[in-house]
Structures are given as structure tokens and as C-alpha cells.
mmCIF file of C-alpha atoms in Angstrom:
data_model
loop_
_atom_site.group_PDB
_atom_site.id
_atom_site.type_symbol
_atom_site.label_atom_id
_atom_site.label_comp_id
_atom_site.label_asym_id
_atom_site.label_seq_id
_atom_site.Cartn_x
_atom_site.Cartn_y
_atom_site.Cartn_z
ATOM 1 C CA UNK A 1 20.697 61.601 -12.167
ATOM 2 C CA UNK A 2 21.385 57.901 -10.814
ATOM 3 C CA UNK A 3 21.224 54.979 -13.721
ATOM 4 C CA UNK A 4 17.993 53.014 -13.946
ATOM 5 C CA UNK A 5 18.073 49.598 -12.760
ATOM 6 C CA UNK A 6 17.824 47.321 -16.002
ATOM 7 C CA UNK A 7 19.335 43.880 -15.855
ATOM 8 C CA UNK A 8 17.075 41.087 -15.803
ATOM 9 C CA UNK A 9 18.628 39.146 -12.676
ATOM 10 C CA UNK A 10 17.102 41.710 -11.176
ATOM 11 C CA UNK A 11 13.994 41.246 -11.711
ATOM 12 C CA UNK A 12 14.264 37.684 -11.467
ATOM 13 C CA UNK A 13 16.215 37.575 -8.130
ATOM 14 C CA UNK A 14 13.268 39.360 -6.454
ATOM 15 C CA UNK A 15 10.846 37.407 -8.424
ATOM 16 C CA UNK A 16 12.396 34.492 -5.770
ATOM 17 C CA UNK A 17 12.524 36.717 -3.024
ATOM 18 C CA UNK A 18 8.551 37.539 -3.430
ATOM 19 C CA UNK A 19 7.494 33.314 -3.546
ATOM 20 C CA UNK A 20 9.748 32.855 -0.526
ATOM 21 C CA UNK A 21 8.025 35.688 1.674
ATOM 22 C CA UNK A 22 4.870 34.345 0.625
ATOM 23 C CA UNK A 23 6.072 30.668 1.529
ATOM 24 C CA UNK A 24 6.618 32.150 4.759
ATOM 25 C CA UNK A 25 3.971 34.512 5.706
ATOM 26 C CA UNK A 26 5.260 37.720 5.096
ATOM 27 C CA UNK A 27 3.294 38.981 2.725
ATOM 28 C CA UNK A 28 4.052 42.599 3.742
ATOM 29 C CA UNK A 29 7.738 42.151 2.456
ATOM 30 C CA UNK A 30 6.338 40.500 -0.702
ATOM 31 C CA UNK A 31 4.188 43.440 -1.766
ATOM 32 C CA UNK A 32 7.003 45.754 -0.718
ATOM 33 C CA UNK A 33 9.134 43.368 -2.996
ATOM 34 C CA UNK A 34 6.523 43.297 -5.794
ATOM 35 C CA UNK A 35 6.403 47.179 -6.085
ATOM 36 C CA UNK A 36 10.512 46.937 -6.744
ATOM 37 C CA UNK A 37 10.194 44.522 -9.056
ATOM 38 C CA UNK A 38 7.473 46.616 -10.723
ATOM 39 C CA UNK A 39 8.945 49.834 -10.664
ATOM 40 C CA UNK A 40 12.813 47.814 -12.550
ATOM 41 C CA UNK A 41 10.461 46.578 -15.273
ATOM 42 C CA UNK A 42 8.484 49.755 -15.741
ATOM 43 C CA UNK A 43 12.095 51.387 -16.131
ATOM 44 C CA UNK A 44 11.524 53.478 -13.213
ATOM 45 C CA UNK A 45 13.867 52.635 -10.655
ATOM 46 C CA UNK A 46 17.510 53.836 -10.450
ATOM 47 C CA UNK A 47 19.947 52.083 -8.057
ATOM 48 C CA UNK A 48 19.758 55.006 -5.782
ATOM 49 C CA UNK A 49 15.947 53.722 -5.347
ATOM 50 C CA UNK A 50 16.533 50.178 -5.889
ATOM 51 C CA UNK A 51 19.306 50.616 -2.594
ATOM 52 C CA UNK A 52 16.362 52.511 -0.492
ATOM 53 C CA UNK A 53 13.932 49.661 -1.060
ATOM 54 C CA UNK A 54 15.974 46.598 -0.668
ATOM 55 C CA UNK A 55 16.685 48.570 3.158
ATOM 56 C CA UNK A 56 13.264 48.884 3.770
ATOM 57 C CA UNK A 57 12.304 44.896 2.282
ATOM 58 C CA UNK A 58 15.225 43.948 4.973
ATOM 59 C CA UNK A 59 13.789 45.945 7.640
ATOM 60 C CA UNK A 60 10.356 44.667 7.156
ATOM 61 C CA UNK A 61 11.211 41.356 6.252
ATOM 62 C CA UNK A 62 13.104 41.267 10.070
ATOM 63 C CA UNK A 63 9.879 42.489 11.353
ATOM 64 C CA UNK A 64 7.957 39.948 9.782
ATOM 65 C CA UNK A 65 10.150 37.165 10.665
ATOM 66 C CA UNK A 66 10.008 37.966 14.166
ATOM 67 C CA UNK A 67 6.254 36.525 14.599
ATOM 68 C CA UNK A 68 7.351 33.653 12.593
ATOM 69 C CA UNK A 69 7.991 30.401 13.606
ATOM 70 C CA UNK A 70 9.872 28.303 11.402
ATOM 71 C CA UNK A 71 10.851 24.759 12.254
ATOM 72 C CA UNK A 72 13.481 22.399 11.441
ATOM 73 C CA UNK A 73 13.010 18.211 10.696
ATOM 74 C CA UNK A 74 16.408 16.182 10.950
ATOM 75 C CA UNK A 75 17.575 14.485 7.585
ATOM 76 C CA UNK A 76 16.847 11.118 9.354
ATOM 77 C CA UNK A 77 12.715 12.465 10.127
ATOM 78 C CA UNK A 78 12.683 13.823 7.403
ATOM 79 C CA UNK A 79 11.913 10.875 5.332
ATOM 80 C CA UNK A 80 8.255 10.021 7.480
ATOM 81 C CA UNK A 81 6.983 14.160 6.156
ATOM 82 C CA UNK A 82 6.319 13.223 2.972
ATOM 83 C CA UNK A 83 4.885 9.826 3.428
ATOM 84 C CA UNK A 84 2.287 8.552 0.802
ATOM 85 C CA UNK A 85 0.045 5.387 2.174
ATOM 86 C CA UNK A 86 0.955 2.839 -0.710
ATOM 87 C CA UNK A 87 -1.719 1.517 -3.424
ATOM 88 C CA UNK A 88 -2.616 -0.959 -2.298
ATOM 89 C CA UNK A 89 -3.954 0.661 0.771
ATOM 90 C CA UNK A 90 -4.792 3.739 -0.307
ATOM 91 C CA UNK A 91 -7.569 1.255 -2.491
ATOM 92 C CA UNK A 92 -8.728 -0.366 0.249
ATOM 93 C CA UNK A 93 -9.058 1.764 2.933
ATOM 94 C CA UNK A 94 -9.139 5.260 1.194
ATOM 95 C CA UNK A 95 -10.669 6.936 4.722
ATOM 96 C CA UNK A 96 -7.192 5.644 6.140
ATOM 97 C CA UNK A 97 -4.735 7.511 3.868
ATOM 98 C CA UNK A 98 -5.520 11.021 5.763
ATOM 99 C CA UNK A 99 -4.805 10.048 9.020
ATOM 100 C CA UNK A 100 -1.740 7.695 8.005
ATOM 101 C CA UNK A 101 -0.064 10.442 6.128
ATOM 102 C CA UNK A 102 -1.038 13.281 9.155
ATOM 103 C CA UNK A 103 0.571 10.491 11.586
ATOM 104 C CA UNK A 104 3.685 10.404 9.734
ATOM 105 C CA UNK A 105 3.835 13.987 9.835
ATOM 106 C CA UNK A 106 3.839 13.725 13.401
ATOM 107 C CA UNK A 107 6.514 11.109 13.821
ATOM 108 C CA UNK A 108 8.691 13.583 11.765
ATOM 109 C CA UNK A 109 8.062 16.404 14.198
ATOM 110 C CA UNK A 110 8.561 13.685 17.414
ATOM 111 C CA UNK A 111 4.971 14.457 18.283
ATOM 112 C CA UNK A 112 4.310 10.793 19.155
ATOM 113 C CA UNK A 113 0.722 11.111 21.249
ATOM 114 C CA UNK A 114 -0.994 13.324 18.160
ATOM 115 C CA UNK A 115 0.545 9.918 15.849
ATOM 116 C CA UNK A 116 -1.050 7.818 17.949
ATOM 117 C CA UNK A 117 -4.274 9.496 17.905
ATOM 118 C CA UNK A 118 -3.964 9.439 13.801
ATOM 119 C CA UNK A 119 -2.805 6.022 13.758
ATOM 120 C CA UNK A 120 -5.799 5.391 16.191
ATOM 121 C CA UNK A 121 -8.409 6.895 13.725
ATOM 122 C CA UNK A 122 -6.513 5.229 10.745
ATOM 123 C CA UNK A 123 -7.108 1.516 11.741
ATOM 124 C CA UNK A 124 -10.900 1.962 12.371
ATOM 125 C CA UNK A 125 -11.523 1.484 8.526
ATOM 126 C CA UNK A 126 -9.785 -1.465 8.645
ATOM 127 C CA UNK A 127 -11.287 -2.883 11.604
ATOM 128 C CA UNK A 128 -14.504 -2.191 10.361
ATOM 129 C CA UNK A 129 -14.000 -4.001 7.330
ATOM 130 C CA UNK A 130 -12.645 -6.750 9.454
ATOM 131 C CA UNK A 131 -15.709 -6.928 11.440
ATOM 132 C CA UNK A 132 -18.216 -6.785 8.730
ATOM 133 C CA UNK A 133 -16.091 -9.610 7.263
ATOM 134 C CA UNK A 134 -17.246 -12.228 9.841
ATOM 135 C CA UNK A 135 -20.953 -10.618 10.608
ATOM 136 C CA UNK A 136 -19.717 -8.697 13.259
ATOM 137 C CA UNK A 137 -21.839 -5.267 13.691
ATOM 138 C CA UNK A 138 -19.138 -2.461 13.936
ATOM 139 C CA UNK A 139 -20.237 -1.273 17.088
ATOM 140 C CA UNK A 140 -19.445 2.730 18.301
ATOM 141 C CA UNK A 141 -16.103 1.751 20.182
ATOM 142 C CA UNK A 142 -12.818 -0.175 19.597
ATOM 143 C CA UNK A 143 -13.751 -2.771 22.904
ATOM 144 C CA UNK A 144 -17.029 -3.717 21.914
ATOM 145 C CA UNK A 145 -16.010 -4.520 17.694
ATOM 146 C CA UNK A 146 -13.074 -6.781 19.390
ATOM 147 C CA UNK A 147 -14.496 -8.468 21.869
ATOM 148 C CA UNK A 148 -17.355 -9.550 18.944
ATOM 149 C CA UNK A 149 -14.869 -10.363 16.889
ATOM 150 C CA UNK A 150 -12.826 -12.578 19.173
ATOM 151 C CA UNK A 151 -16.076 -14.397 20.557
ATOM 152 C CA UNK A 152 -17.047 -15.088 17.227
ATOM 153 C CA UNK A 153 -13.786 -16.295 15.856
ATOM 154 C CA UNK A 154 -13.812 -18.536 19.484
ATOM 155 C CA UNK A 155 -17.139 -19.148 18.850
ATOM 156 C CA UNK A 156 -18.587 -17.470 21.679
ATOM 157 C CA UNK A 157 -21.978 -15.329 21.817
ATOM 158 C CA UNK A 158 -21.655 -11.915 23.331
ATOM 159 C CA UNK A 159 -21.698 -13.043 26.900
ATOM 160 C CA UNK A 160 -19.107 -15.349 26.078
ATOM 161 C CA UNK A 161 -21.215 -18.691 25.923
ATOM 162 C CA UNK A 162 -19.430 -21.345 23.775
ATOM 163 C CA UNK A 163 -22.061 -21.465 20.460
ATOM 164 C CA UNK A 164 -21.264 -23.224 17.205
ATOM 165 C CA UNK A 165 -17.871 -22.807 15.785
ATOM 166 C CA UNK A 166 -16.797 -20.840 13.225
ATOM 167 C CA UNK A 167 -17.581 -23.440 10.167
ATOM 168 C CA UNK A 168 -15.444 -23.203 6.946
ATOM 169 C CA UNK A 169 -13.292 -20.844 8.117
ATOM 170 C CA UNK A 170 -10.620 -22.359 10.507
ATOM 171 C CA UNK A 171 -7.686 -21.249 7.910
ATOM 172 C CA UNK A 172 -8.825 -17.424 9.162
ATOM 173 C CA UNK A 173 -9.186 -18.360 12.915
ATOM 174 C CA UNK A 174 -5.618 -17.892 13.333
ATOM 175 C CA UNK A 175 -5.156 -14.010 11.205
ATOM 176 C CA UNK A 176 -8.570 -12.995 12.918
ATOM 177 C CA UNK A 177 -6.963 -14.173 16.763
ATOM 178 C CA UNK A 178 -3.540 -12.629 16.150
ATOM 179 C CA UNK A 179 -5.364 -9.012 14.701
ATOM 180 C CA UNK A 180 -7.326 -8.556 17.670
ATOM 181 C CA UNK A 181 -4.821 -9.149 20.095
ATOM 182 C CA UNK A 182 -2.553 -6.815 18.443
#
């Protein structure tokens, strides 16, 4: 009869082996894992068994592995994955952080039209606010909110008819001019 497998490493080296199937999707391997680690700490597994089912967690573990996909972010990308909008904005445009943090993601992957679109969606918070700021209506498109807020910062009326200017608030005229043409 074949010793039973009873050193701890054991037991703990699989317990690794089960969270990093699982990080990966192959639960099959895990479970097939679990039930070895089971069977050690139950004192029922000799190394004649223990040999059997580390075969059989390779072998299904290749399977598995073969529908994966698993990708790769260079050390210098790396840094833009786990991007966390500051404070500051994170305060004051909270419907911003998603999209900031899903466009950095995509910078680190090189997937520069999907940034744009989350970079897109992440400024319309702040343009609202901008808007509302000097009575503008946020309207339903990006055109329509900037071209009110540049005729009222010119002091134009929607059709572009000079009206009064922009009272009290020349020190903003140049921040509000320079934000919608960027």
C-alpha cells in the first residue's frame, strides 16, 4: 500500500492552484483541484493517487486553457489599468469617474476609439455643469450646449444676434472661450 499524502504544502500549494483556475475561468480544473485537496486533508489520498490526479488537473487544465484568452499590458501601459479619477474630481463630477477609469483601461489595451468614446461620455458632466453655470439649458447634443455657451459668453442670442454682454463676469469670458474651443 502507497503512503498517504500528508504534508501541509500540499494542501496549500493546490489551495493556490484552485484561486488561480478560478481567476482564469477554469473552473473545471478547480473542482478537479478541490476534490485533491479534499481527499489530502481527509487522509485519503496516497501519492500513487495524488500522481493520477495532478495528470488529469494538467490535462484538463490544457483543455481549459485552450478557450482562454489571456492578454498581456506592457510595464509602460500598465500604469493607465489601474487608474483612479482623483478627489477632487471624483467630488465633482462623480457620473465622470466610470467612464474616466473604463477610458484608461482602454489606453492600456491601445484601444484608442472605445477611449475616446469614454472620454466622450466623461466630459458631458462637466459640460453640463458648465452650461448650467452661465444659464445655458444643457441641450440633448454636444453642438447645440456649445454653441449656447459661446453666444452667451460673446453675448450673442441663439441666432447669433449681438444682445447685452455678459455683465460681471468678464474675468470668466476668457476660461468659458478657451473650454469650448477645446
Amino acid at each position: 500500500m502507497s503512503a498517504l499524502v500528508d504534508d501541509e504544502s500540499w494542501s496549500e500549494n493546490i489551495s493556490v492552484l484552485i484561486v488561480s483556475c478560478v481567476a482564469v475561468g477554469a473552473k473545471y480544473t478547480a473542482k478537479a483541484a478541490f476534490r485533491l485537496q479534499q481527499s489530502i486533508e481527509d487522509k485519503k489520498c496516497t501519492y500513487l493517487d495524488a500522481s493520477r490526479e495532478l495528470r488529469n488537473i494538467r490535462d484538463r487544465l490544457r483543455d481549459e486553457l485552450q478557450d482562454a484568452k489571456l492578454f498581456g499590458i506592457h510595464s509602460d501601459a500598465a500604469k493607465y489599468y489601474d487608474y483612479a479619477a482623483p478627489e477632487l474630481i471624483q467630488n465633482a463630477f462623480p457620473r465622470s469617474c466610470y467612464d474616466l477609469e473604463e477610458a484608461s483601461k482602454c489606453i492600456a489595451f491601445d484601444r484608442s476609439t472605445a477611449a475616446v468614446l469614454h472620454l466622450m461620455r466623461g466630459l458631458e458632466q462637466p459640460l453640463e455643469t458648465m452650461a448650467k453655470s452661465i444659464g445655458v439649458n444643457p441641450k440633448e447634443n454636444w453642438n447645440s450646449i456649445l454653441n449656447d455657451i459661446e453666444n452667451a459668453v460673446r453675448g450673442k442670442d441663439r441666432e447669433g444676434n449681438r444682445t447685452k454682454y455678459w455683465e460681471g463676469r468678464k474675468e470668466e469670458h476668457s476660461f468659458f472661450a478657451e473650454a469650448c474651443t477645446h
